[in-house]
Amino acid sequence: MTVLVRDLRSDDPADVAAFTHARHRALPFILWTPEAVVHRLAHTPPQARSRCLVAEEDGEVIGTAQIGLVHDSPEAGQAFLNVYVHPERLRHGAGGLLVRTAEEYLAGEGATKLYAWALDGPANLAFAERHGYERRRAAHFLRLDLSHATLPPLWSPAPGVELRTAADFTDDPRPMFELDAETVADEPSDVEIEFTNYETWLAETWRHPLLNRELTTVALVDGRPAAFSVAYTDGTLPHSRLRSSGGTPISTAMTGTVRSQRGRGLAKLAKTDSLHRARAAGYTEALTGNNTDNGPMLAINKWLGYEICATEVRHVRELG
């Protein structure tokens, strides 16, 4: 049996579906769909040199990689490669071949520092270290059973605070762009990110196929967006299908507050409201991620009842 690596055929629905399936089996804690895969490839700026790779064995997609340059960082030469292999197809050589192919390509595009995630397990960590990657920080995947959990009750916002949804900004999303840009800049990360292009943000983020504007809660202070909790769903109606994890999922992609309004509980308020909206709409499972060095969000997620279901470790490799 021979394993080969090639580019994803983004215009082939069957190939995209196979890519999505393999990635989901390897990492079932993140909401992802074929539409989201195609959207990312279509709307990532050319300067990112983004590619999706598949590892194929006898016509079956058994591994995936998403790679590219960190185009929205002020520091040049940074790149990412995230490799995931179907858990029933490990030790077939797919992971190593994907890593070598990705590294050669990124080095040719000027990358000098590579970032990658690996699940926190002995085999995954050993694989990363064998390929020259050093451990950095960790991040948790968390899950909340909305169908049985007792959510904290909603409370009345403080004077001057109003809860809205992202759908209320459909006619003019720029205030959401400004909110997103400030909160992302302060998110704990190995790579500094800057949102500076509104049109790019519209294409990549505001029109993302997973974004559910009705379930994304925005907290306004004196009429200005100050905090939000971004909801992703896969576009199917609740109860129209069941995932292997046993529920219809909503995923929180981001929760944050602008610097000037922190310490007022606005992020907690926004996320609590979003989860109440989701459960009322029929969603039965909530997923989220949390950097371990983001103590405030860890506390909020624990207070809401989330439980850790897996952990990933960030790795880095210097080239040259």
Short mmCIF file of C-alpha atoms in Angstrom, two decimals:
data_model
loop_
_atom_site.label_atom_id
_atom_site.label_comp_id
_atom_site.label_asym_id
_atom_site.label_seq_id
_atom_site.Cartn_x
_atom_site.Cartn_y
_atom_site.Cartn_z
CA MET A 1 0.00 0.00 0.00
CA THR A 2 1.42 3.36 -1.07
CA VAL A 3 0.69 6.69 0.59
CA LEU A 4 0.88 9.82 -1.54
CA VAL A 5 0.35 13.49 -0.71
CA ARG A 6 -1.45 15.90 -3.02
CA ASP A 7 -3.44 19.09 -2.95
CA LEU A 8 -7.09 18.97 -2.02
CA ARG A 9 -9.31 19.20 -5.09
CA SER A 10 -11.50 22.00 -3.78
CA ASP A 11 -13.79 21.86 -6.83
CA ASP A 12 -14.59 18.18 -6.17
CA PRO A 13 -17.33 17.85 -3.51
CA ALA A 14 -16.44 14.21 -2.84
CA ASP A 15 -12.78 15.08 -2.21
CA VAL A 16 -13.71 17.95 0.10
CA ALA A 17 -16.12 15.69 1.99
CA ALA A 18 -13.39 13.05 2.41
CA PHE A 19 -10.97 15.72 3.67
CA THR A 20 -13.54 16.99 6.17
CA HIS A 21 -14.39 13.48 7.37
CA ALA A 22 -10.75 12.51 7.98
CA ARG A 23 -10.10 15.75 9.84
CA HIS A 24 -13.23 15.35 11.95
CA ARG A 25 -12.29 11.79 12.92
CA ALA A 26 -8.88 13.02 14.04
CA LEU A 27 -10.19 16.14 15.77
CA PRO A 28 -13.91 15.79 16.59
CA PHE A 29 -13.89 18.71 19.01
CA ILE A 30 -13.95 21.45 16.36
CA LEU A 31 -16.97 22.19 14.19
CA TRP A 32 -15.96 22.00 10.53
CA THR A 33 -17.84 21.42 7.29
CA PRO A 34 -17.01 21.04 3.58
CA GLU A 35 -18.41 24.53 3.00
CA ALA A 36 -16.02 25.94 5.61
CA VAL A 37 -13.04 24.19 3.99
CA VAL A 38 -13.83 25.65 0.57
CA HIS A 39 -14.57 29.08 2.07
CA ARG A 40 -11.21 29.20 3.79
CA LEU A 41 -9.33 28.32 0.62
CA ALA A 42 -11.34 30.75 -1.50
CA HIS A 43 -11.08 33.75 0.81
CA THR A 44 -7.65 33.50 2.39
CA PRO A 45 -5.52 36.29 0.85
CA PRO A 46 -2.99 35.17 -1.78
CA GLN A 47 -0.08 36.37 0.35
CA ALA A 48 -0.88 33.61 2.86
CA ARG A 49 0.15 30.97 0.29
CA SER A 50 -2.49 28.75 1.87
CA ARG A 51 -2.90 25.11 0.84
CA CYS A 52 -4.88 22.09 1.99
CA LEU A 53 -3.07 18.77 1.55
CA VAL A 54 -4.41 15.24 1.71
CA ALA A 55 -2.60 11.99 2.34
CA GLU A 56 -4.17 9.27 0.23
CA GLU A 57 -3.73 5.52 0.49
CA ASP A 58 -5.20 3.39 -2.29
CA GLY A 59 -7.72 6.10 -3.12
CA GLU A 60 -8.77 6.74 0.50
CA VAL A 61 -8.05 10.05 2.23
CA ILE A 62 -6.40 9.10 5.53
CA GLY A 63 -4.73 12.36 6.55
CA THR A 64 -4.99 16.13 6.12
CA ALA A 65 -2.86 19.23 6.49
CA GLN A 66 -3.75 22.92 6.45
CA ILE A 67 -0.70 25.08 5.85
CA GLY A 68 0.20 28.66 5.07
CA LEU A 69 2.02 31.82 6.05
CA VAL A 70 0.70 33.98 8.90
CA HIS A 71 -0.09 36.85 6.55
CA ASP A 72 -1.81 39.06 9.13
CA SER A 73 1.13 39.19 11.55
CA PRO A 74 3.56 42.13 11.60
CA GLU A 75 6.45 39.64 11.95
CA ALA A 76 7.48 38.13 8.63
CA GLY A 77 8.47 34.50 8.14
CA GLN A 78 5.95 32.85 10.46
CA ALA A 79 3.92 29.93 9.15
CA PHE A 80 1.61 27.20 10.36
CA LEU A 81 1.07 23.55 9.53
CA ASN A 82 -1.61 21.52 11.22
CA VAL A 83 -1.48 17.83 10.38
CA TYR A 84 -4.17 15.34 11.37
CA VAL A 85 -4.36 11.64 10.49
CA HIS A 86 -7.44 9.44 10.71
CA PRO A 87 -7.11 7.57 14.06
CA GLU A 88 -7.66 4.21 12.36
CA ARG A 89 -4.92 4.90 9.77
CA LEU A 90 -2.02 5.79 12.05
CA ARG A 91 1.49 4.42 11.44
CA HIS A 92 0.99 4.19 7.69
CA GLY A 93 3.48 7.01 7.04
CA ALA A 94 0.86 9.65 6.24
CA GLY A 95 1.80 12.06 9.03
CA GLY A 96 5.49 12.13 8.25
CA LEU A 97 4.90 12.58 4.54
CA LEU A 98 2.48 15.43 5.15
CA VAL A 99 4.97 17.18 7.44
CA ARG A 100 7.85 16.86 4.97
CA THR A 101 5.74 18.10 2.08
CA ALA A 102 4.42 21.04 4.10
CA GLU A 103 7.84 22.04 5.40
CA GLU A 104 9.45 22.00 1.97
CA TYR A 105 6.68 24.14 0.54
CA LEU A 106 6.65 26.67 3.39
CA ALA A 107 10.43 27.01 3.42
CA GLY A 108 10.29 27.75 -0.29
CA GLU A 109 7.78 30.51 0.45
CA GLY A 110 10.13 32.19 2.93
CA ALA A 111 8.98 30.69 6.23
CA THR A 112 11.56 30.76 9.03
CA LYS A 113 9.41 29.71 12.00
CA LEU A 114 6.78 26.97 11.89
CA TYR A 115 3.93 26.55 14.38
CA ALA A 116 1.94 23.35 14.74
CA TRP A 117 -0.55 21.78 17.13
CA ALA A 118 -0.34 18.19 18.40
CA LEU A 119 -2.85 16.38 20.57
CA ASP A 120 -1.60 15.86 24.11
CA GLY A 121 -0.85 12.16 23.95
CA PRO A 122 2.45 10.26 24.12
CA ALA A 123 2.45 9.19 20.46
CA ASN A 124 1.47 12.62 19.12
CA LEU A 125 4.00 14.49 21.25
CA ALA A 126 6.76 12.04 20.37
CA PHE A 127 5.92 12.47 16.67
CA ALA A 128 6.26 16.25 16.93
CA GLU A 129 9.56 16.02 18.79
CA ARG A 130 11.01 13.54 16.29
CA HIS A 131 10.39 16.12 13.58
CA GLY A 132 12.22 18.84 15.48
CA TYR A 133 9.29 20.68 17.09
CA GLU A 134 9.55 22.05 20.63
CA ARG A 135 6.63 22.20 23.04
CA ARG A 136 5.13 25.54 23.98
CA ARG A 137 1.73 26.28 25.52
CA ALA A 138 -1.36 24.10 25.69
CA ALA A 139 -5.03 24.61 24.86
CA HIS A 140 -8.09 22.69 25.96
CA PHE A 141 -11.12 21.56 24.01
CA LEU A 142 -14.25 21.78 26.16
CA ARG A 143 -17.78 20.43 25.87
CA LEU A 144 -21.07 21.30 27.57
CA ASP A 145 -24.17 19.12 27.38
CA LEU A 146 -26.84 21.75 26.78
CA SER A 147 -29.65 19.22 26.91
CA HIS A 148 -28.98 18.32 30.56
CA ALA A 149 -26.74 21.01 32.03
CA THR A 150 -28.16 23.69 34.31
CA LEU A 151 -27.02 26.97 32.82
CA PRO A 152 -26.54 29.90 35.20
CA PRO A 153 -29.61 32.14 34.99
CA LEU A 154 -29.39 35.31 32.97
CA TRP A 155 -29.20 38.54 34.90
CA SER A 156 -30.24 42.07 34.01
CA PRO A 157 -27.41 44.08 32.41
CA ALA A 158 -26.01 47.07 34.27
CA PRO A 159 -27.28 50.53 33.32
CA GLY A 160 -25.96 51.52 29.92
CA VAL A 161 -25.39 47.89 28.88
CA GLU A 162 -27.58 46.31 26.21
CA LEU A 163 -27.53 42.82 24.71
CA ARG A 164 -27.96 42.47 20.95
CA THR A 165 -27.01 39.91 18.31
CA ALA A 166 -24.64 40.10 15.38
CA ALA A 167 -27.69 39.96 13.12
CA ASP A 168 -28.48 43.50 14.26
CA PHE A 169 -25.32 44.65 12.45
CA THR A 170 -26.13 43.16 9.06
CA ASP A 171 -26.52 46.56 7.40
CA ASP A 172 -23.25 47.91 8.82
CA PRO A 173 -20.82 45.28 10.22
CA ARG A 174 -17.92 47.72 10.74
CA PRO A 175 -18.53 48.05 14.52
CA MET A 176 -18.18 44.25 14.71
CA PHE A 177 -14.92 44.44 12.75
CA GLU A 178 -13.54 47.01 15.19
CA LEU A 179 -14.59 44.88 18.17
CA ASP A 180 -13.09 41.73 16.66
CA ALA A 181 -9.83 43.48 15.74
CA GLU A 182 -9.22 44.77 19.27
CA THR A 183 -10.11 41.56 21.09
CA VAL A 184 -8.11 39.30 18.75
CA ALA A 185 -5.05 41.52 19.18
CA ASP A 186 -5.15 40.80 22.93
CA GLU A 187 -5.87 37.07 22.67
CA PRO A 188 -3.00 35.02 24.22
CA SER A 189 -1.03 33.60 21.31
CA ASP A 190 2.46 32.77 20.09
CA VAL A 191 1.83 34.84 16.97
CA GLU A 192 0.83 38.49 16.99
CA ILE A 193 -2.20 39.09 14.76
CA GLU A 194 -3.46 42.37 13.33
CA PHE A 195 -6.81 42.91 11.59
CA THR A 196 -6.30 45.95 9.38
CA ASN A 197 -8.28 45.25 6.20
CA TYR A 198 -12.04 45.58 6.54
CA GLU A 199 -12.87 44.00 3.17
CA THR A 200 -10.69 40.98 3.95
CA TRP A 201 -12.42 40.60 7.32
CA LEU A 202 -15.82 40.76 5.64
CA ALA A 203 -14.89 37.95 3.27
CA GLU A 204 -13.08 35.72 5.76
CA THR A 205 -15.02 36.28 8.97
CA TRP A 206 -18.35 38.04 8.51
CA ARG A 207 -19.37 35.83 5.59
CA HIS A 208 -17.97 32.63 7.07
CA PRO A 209 -20.47 29.81 6.40
CA LEU A 210 -20.38 28.66 10.03
CA LEU A 211 -21.12 32.06 11.56
CA ASN A 212 -24.55 32.14 13.20
CA ARG A 213 -25.34 35.82 13.65
CA GLU A 214 -28.61 35.20 15.49
CA LEU A 215 -26.82 33.20 18.21
CA THR A 216 -23.80 35.50 18.41
CA THR A 217 -24.40 37.82 21.35
CA VAL A 218 -22.97 41.35 21.47
CA ALA A 219 -22.86 43.46 24.63
CA LEU A 220 -23.13 47.20 23.92
CA VAL A 221 -22.02 49.86 26.39
CA ASP A 222 -23.66 53.22 25.73
CA GLY A 223 -24.54 52.01 22.24
CA ARG A 224 -21.07 50.80 21.28
CA PRO A 225 -20.08 47.08 20.96
CA ALA A 226 -17.85 46.23 23.89
CA ALA A 227 -17.95 42.43 24.18
CA PHE A 228 -19.17 39.45 22.19
CA SER A 229 -19.46 35.69 22.08
CA VAL A 230 -19.27 34.35 18.51
CA ALA A 231 -21.41 31.31 17.69
CA TYR A 232 -20.67 28.82 14.91
CA THR A 233 -23.20 26.26 13.69
CA ASP A 234 -23.11 23.99 10.66
CA GLY A 235 -26.25 25.34 9.00
CA THR A 236 -28.49 22.36 9.72
CA LEU A 237 -31.55 22.87 11.87
CA PRO A 238 -31.39 21.47 15.40
CA HIS A 239 -32.58 17.86 15.62
CA SER A 240 -32.31 17.41 11.83
CA ARG A 241 -29.36 15.12 12.40
CA LEU A 242 -27.30 13.66 15.23
CA ARG A 243 -23.52 13.68 15.41
CA SER A 244 -21.53 10.76 16.71
CA SER A 245 -20.97 12.78 19.89
CA GLY A 246 -24.70 12.63 20.48
CA GLY A 247 -25.91 16.16 19.94
CA THR A 248 -26.59 19.07 17.63
CA PRO A 249 -23.61 21.37 18.24
CA ILE A 250 -22.97 25.03 18.62
CA SER A 251 -19.34 26.07 18.82
CA THR A 252 -18.09 29.26 20.46
CA ALA A 253 -15.39 30.55 18.13
CA MET A 254 -14.41 33.62 20.14
CA THR A 255 -15.38 35.47 23.31
CA GLY A 256 -13.79 38.77 24.20
CA THR A 257 -14.08 42.30 25.60
CA VAL A 258 -12.45 45.56 24.57
CA ARG A 259 -9.71 46.73 26.93
CA SER A 260 -11.58 49.73 28.32
CA GLN A 261 -14.55 47.63 29.49
CA ARG A 262 -12.84 44.66 31.08
CA GLY A 263 -13.59 43.65 34.64
CA ARG A 264 -17.33 44.30 34.30
CA GLY A 265 -18.39 40.71 33.51
CA LEU A 266 -19.42 41.54 29.93
CA ALA A 267 -17.80 38.48 28.35
CA LYS A 268 -19.51 36.22 30.89
CA LEU A 269 -22.82 37.96 30.20
CA ALA A 270 -22.46 37.64 26.42
CA LYS A 271 -21.50 33.97 26.48
CA THR A 272 -24.23 33.07 28.95
CA ASP A 273 -26.80 34.80 26.76
CA SER A 274 -25.51 33.06 23.62
CA LEU A 275 -25.80 29.64 25.26
CA HIS A 276 -29.32 30.37 26.48
CA ARG A 277 -30.26 31.40 22.95
CA ALA A 278 -28.72 28.23 21.55
CA ARG A 279 -30.54 25.93 23.94
CA ALA A 280 -33.84 27.71 23.29
CA ALA A 281 -33.25 27.17 19.56
CA GLY A 282 -32.82 23.42 20.13
CA TYR A 283 -29.04 22.98 20.21
CA THR A 284 -28.00 20.20 22.56
CA GLU A 285 -24.20 20.42 22.66
CA ALA A 286 -21.77 23.32 23.08
CA LEU A 287 -18.12 23.15 22.08
CA THR A 288 -15.35 25.66 22.71
CA GLY A 289 -11.59 25.98 23.01
CA ASN A 290 -9.53 27.64 25.72
CA ASN A 291 -5.84 28.54 25.90
CA THR A 292 -4.53 27.41 29.27
CA ASP A 293 -2.89 30.81 29.81
CA ASN A 294 -6.23 32.61 29.43
CA GLY A 295 -7.28 32.37 33.07
CA PRO A 296 -10.39 34.60 32.86
CA MET A 297 -11.97 32.48 30.12
CA LEU A 298 -11.03 29.27 31.89
CA ALA A 299 -12.91 30.55 34.93
CA ILE A 300 -15.94 31.58 32.86
CA ASN A 301 -16.11 28.22 31.06
CA LYS A 302 -15.81 26.31 34.34
CA TRP A 303 -18.56 28.47 35.85
CA LEU A 304 -20.79 27.70 32.84
CA GLY A 305 -20.24 23.96 33.33
CA TYR A 306 -17.90 23.08 30.46
CA GLU A 307 -15.72 20.01 30.89
CA ILE A 308 -12.35 19.37 29.23
CA CYS A 309 -12.59 16.67 26.57
CA ALA A 310 -9.10 16.92 25.03
CA THR A 311 -5.93 19.01 25.04
CA GLU A 312 -3.57 20.14 22.29
CA VAL A 313 -0.01 21.39 22.67
CA ARG A 314 1.44 24.15 20.52
CA HIS A 315 4.84 23.37 19.01
CA VAL A 316 7.38 25.49 17.16
CA ARG A 317 10.31 24.76 14.88
CA GLU A 318 12.91 27.25 13.69
CA LEU A 319 14.14 26.85 10.12
CA GLY A 320 17.62 27.71 8.95
#
